[in-house]
mmCIF file of C-alpha atoms in Angstrom:
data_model
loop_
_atom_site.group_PDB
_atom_site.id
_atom_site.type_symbol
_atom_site.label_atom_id
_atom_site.label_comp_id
_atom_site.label_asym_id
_atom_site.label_seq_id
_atom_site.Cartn_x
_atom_site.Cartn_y
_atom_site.Cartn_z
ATOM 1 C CA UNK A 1 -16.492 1.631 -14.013
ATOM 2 C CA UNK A 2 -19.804 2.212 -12.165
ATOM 3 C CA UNK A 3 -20.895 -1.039 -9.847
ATOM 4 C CA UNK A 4 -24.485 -2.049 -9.919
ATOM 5 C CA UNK A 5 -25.384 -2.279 -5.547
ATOM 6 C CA UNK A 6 -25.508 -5.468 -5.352
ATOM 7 C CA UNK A 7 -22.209 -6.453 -7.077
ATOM 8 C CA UNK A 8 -20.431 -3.676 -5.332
ATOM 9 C CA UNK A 9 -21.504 -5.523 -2.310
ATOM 10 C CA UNK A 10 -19.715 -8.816 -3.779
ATOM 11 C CA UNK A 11 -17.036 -7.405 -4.752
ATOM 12 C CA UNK A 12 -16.656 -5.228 -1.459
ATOM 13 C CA UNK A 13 -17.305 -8.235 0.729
ATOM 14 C CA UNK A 14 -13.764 -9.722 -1.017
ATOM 15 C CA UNK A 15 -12.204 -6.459 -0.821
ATOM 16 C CA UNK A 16 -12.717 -6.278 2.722
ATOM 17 C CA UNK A 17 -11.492 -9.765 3.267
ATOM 18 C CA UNK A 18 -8.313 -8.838 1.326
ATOM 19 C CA UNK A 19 -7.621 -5.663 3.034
ATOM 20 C CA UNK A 20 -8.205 -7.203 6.377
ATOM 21 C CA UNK A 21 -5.647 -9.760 6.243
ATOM 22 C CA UNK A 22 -3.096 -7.225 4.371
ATOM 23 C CA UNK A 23 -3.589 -4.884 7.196
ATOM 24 C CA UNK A 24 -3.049 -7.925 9.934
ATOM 25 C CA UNK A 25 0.092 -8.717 7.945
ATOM 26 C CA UNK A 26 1.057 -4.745 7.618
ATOM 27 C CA UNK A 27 -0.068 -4.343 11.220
ATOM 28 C CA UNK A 28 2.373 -7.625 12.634
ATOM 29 C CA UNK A 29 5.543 -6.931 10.185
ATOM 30 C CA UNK A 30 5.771 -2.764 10.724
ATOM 31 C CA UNK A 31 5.476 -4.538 14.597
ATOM 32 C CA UNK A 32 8.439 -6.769 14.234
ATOM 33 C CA UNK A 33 10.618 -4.517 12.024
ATOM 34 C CA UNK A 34 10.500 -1.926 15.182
ATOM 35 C CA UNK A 35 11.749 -4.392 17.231
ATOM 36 C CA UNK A 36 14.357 -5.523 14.776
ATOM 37 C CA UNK A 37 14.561 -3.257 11.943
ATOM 38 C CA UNK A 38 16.713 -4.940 9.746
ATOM 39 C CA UNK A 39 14.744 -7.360 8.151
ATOM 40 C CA UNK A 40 14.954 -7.015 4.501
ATOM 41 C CA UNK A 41 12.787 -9.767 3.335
ATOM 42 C CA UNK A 42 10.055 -8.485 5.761
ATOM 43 C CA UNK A 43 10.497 -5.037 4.511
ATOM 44 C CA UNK A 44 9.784 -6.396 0.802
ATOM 45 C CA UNK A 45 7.119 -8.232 2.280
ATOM 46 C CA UNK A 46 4.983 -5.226 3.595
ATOM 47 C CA UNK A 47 5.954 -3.614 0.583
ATOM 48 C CA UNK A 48 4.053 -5.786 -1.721
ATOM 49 C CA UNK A 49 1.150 -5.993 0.929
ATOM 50 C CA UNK A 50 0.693 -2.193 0.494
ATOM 51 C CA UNK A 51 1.141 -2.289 -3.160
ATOM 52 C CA UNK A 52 -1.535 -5.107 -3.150
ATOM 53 C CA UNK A 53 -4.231 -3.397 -0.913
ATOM 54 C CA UNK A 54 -3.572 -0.128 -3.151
ATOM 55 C CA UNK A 55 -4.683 -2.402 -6.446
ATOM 56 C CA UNK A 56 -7.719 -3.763 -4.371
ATOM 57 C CA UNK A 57 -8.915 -0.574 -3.653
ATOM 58 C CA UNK A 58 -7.927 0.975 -7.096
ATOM 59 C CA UNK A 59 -9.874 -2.120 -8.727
ATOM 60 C CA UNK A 60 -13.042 -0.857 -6.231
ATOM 61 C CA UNK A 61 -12.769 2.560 -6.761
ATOM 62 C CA UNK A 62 -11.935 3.407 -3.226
ATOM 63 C CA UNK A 63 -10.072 6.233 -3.870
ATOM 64 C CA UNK A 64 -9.261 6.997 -0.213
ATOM 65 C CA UNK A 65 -7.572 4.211 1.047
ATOM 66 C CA UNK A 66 -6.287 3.985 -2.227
ATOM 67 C CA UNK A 67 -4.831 6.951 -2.049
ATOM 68 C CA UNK A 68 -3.307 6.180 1.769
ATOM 69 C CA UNK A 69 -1.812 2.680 0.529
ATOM 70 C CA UNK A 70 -0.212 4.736 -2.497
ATOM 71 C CA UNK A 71 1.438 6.966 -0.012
ATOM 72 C CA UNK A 72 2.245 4.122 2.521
ATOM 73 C CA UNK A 73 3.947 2.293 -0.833
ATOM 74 C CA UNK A 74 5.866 5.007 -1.459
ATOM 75 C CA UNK A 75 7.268 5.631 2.105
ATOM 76 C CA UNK A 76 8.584 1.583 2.318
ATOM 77 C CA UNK A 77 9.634 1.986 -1.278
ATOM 78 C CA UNK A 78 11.731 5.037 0.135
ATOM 79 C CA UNK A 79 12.768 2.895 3.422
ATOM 80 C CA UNK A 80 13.739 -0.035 1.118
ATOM 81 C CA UNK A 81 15.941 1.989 -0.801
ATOM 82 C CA UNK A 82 17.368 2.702 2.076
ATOM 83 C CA UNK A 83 16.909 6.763 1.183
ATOM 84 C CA UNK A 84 14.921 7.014 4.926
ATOM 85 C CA UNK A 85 15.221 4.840 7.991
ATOM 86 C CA UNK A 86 12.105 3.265 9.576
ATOM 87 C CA UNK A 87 12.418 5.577 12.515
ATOM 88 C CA UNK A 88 9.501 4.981 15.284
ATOM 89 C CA UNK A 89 8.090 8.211 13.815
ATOM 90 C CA UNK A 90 8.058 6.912 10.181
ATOM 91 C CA UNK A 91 6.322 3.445 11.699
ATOM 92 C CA UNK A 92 3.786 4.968 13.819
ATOM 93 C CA UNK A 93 2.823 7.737 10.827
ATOM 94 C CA UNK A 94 2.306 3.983 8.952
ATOM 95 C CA UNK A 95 0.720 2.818 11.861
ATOM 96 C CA UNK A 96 -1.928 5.699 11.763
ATOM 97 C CA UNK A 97 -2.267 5.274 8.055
ATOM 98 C CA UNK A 98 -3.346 1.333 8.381
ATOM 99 C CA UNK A 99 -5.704 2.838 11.070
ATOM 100 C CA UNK A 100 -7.414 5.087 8.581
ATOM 101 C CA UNK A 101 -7.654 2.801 6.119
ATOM 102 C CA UNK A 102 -9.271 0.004 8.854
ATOM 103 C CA UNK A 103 -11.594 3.552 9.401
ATOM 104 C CA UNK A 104 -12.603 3.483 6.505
ATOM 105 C CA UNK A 105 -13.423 -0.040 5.674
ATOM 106 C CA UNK A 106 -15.711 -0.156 8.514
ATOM 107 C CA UNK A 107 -17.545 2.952 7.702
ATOM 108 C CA UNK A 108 -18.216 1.477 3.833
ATOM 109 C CA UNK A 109 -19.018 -1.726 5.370
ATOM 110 C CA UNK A 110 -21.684 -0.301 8.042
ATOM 111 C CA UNK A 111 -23.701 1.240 4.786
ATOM 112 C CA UNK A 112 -21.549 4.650 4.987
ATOM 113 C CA UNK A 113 -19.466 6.396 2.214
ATOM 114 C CA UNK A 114 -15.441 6.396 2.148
ATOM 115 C CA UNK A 115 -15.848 10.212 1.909
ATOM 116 C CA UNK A 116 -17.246 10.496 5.834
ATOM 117 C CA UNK A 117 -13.711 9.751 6.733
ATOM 118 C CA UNK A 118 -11.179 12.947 6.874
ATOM 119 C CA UNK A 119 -8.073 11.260 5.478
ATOM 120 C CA UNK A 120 -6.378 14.649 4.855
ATOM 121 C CA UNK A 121 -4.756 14.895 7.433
ATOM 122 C CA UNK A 122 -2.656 11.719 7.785
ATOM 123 C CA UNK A 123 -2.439 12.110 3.592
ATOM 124 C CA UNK A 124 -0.885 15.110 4.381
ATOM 125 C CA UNK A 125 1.477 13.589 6.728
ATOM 126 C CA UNK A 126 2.343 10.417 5.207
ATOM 127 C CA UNK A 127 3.301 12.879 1.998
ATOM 128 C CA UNK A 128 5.421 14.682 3.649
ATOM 129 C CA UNK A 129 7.251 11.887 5.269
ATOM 130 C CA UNK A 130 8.165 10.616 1.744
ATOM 131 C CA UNK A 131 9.092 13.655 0.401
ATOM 132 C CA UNK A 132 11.788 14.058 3.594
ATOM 133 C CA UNK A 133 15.098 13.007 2.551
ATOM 134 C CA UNK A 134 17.296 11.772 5.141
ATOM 135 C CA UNK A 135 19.314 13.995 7.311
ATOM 136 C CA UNK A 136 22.876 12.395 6.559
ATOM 137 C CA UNK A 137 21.555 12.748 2.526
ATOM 138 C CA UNK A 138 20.136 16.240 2.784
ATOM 139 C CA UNK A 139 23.562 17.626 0.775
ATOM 140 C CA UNK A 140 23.651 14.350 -1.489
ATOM 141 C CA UNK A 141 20.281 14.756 -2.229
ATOM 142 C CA UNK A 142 20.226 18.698 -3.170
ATOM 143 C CA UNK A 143 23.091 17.730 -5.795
ATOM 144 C CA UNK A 144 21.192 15.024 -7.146
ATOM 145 C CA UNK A 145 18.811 17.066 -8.404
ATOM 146 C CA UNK A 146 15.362 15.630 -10.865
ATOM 147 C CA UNK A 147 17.444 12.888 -12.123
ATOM 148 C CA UNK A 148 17.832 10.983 -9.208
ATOM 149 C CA UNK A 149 14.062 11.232 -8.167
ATOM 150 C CA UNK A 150 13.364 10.266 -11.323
ATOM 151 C CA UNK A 151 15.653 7.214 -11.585
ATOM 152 C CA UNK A 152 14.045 6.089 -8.181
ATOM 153 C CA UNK A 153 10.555 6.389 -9.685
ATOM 154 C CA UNK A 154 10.883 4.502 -12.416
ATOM 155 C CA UNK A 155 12.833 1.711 -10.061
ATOM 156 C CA UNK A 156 10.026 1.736 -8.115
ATOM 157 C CA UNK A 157 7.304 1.666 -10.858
ATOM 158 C CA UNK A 158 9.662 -1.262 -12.337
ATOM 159 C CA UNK A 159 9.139 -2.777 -8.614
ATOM 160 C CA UNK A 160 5.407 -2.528 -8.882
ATOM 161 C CA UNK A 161 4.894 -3.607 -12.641
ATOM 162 C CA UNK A 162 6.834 -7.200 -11.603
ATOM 163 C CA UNK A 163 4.843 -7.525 -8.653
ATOM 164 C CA UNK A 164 1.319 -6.888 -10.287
ATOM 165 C CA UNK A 165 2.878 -8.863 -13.469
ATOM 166 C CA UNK A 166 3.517 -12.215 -10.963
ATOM 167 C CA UNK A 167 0.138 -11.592 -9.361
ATOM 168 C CA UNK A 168 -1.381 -11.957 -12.445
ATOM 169 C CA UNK A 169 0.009 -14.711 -13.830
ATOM 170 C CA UNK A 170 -0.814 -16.615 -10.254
ATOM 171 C CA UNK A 171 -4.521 -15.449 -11.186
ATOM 172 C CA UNK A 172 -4.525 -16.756 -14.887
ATOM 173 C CA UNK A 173 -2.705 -19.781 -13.458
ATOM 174 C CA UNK A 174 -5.618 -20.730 -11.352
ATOM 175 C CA UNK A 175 -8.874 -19.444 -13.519
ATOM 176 C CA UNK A 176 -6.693 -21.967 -16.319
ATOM 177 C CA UNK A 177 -6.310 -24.915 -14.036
ATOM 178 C CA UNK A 178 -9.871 -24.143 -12.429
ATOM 179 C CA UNK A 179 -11.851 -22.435 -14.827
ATOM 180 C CA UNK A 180 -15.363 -23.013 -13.102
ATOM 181 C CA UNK A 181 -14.417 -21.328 -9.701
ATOM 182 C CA UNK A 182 -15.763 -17.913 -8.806
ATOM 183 C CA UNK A 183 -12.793 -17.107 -7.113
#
């Protein structure tokens, strides 16, 4: 879907309203998990924040931080599942992620193009830190061969699905019982 300028400018000016106050709330819980990492609501919480900015960006067709929320998903899907451990390294790899993606944002909203910002590097990064298994579950993991990547997979595409499913239904919910609003 191609945007005519000035609606991409609409719809950006949301986006970037959005994204800023999922990368506060990113930014504050990957913050207070360090201090006291076991927080499982919290971790669900940042969970669905990254899932959420990935749609956003997916619905703008901003493939970069897209791409970097996608990744970030992924690696607190993995955490969740308790198949790594939010180590300080793991947080501040997020950390620089978020940073990126805040990069970004600011260079699209000064009139510049997501593609003047290098994100290979910390893509690179962040998908290598999901594809790390954890040390105490290197053996387990070798034996569990395709199977159990794909079993967490479709978990975590199951995960997703009921999250944008809910977030949807909140949407119809209020375009039904305000059907006038632009929001």
């Amino acid at each position: 879907m191609d945007f005519k300028s000035e609606d991409f400018e609409r719809l950006f000016e949301v986006f970037k309203t959005e994204c800023g106050e999922h990368l506060q709330v990113l930014n504050r819980a990957l913050i207070s998990l360090e201090a006291l990492p076991d927080q499982p609501d919290l971790l669900s919480e940042i969970f669905r924040a990254a899932h959420s900015l990935k749609g956003a960006a997916r619905m703008i067709q901003c493939t970069s931080i897209e791409k970097i929320a996608h990744q970030i998903e992924t690696l607190l899907g993995r955490v969740n599942q308790k198949e790594i451990t939010l180590s300080r390294e793991v947080n501040d790899l997020i950390l620089k992620g978020l940073d990126t993606i805040d990069l970004v944002l600011q260079t699209v909203s000064e009139g510049g193009t997501q593609d003047e910002v290098d994100v290979a590097e910390i893509s690179t990064k962040l998908e290598g830190a999901c594809k790390t298994p954890r040390s105490a579950d290197k053996k387990s993991a070798s034996k569990k061969g395709k199977m159990g990547a794909d079993q967490r997979d479709l978990k975590l595409f199951s995960e997703e699905s009921r999250a944008d499913c809910k977030a949807l239904l909140l949407s119809l919910r209020k375009i039904e019982q305000n059907p006038d609003s632009n929001d």
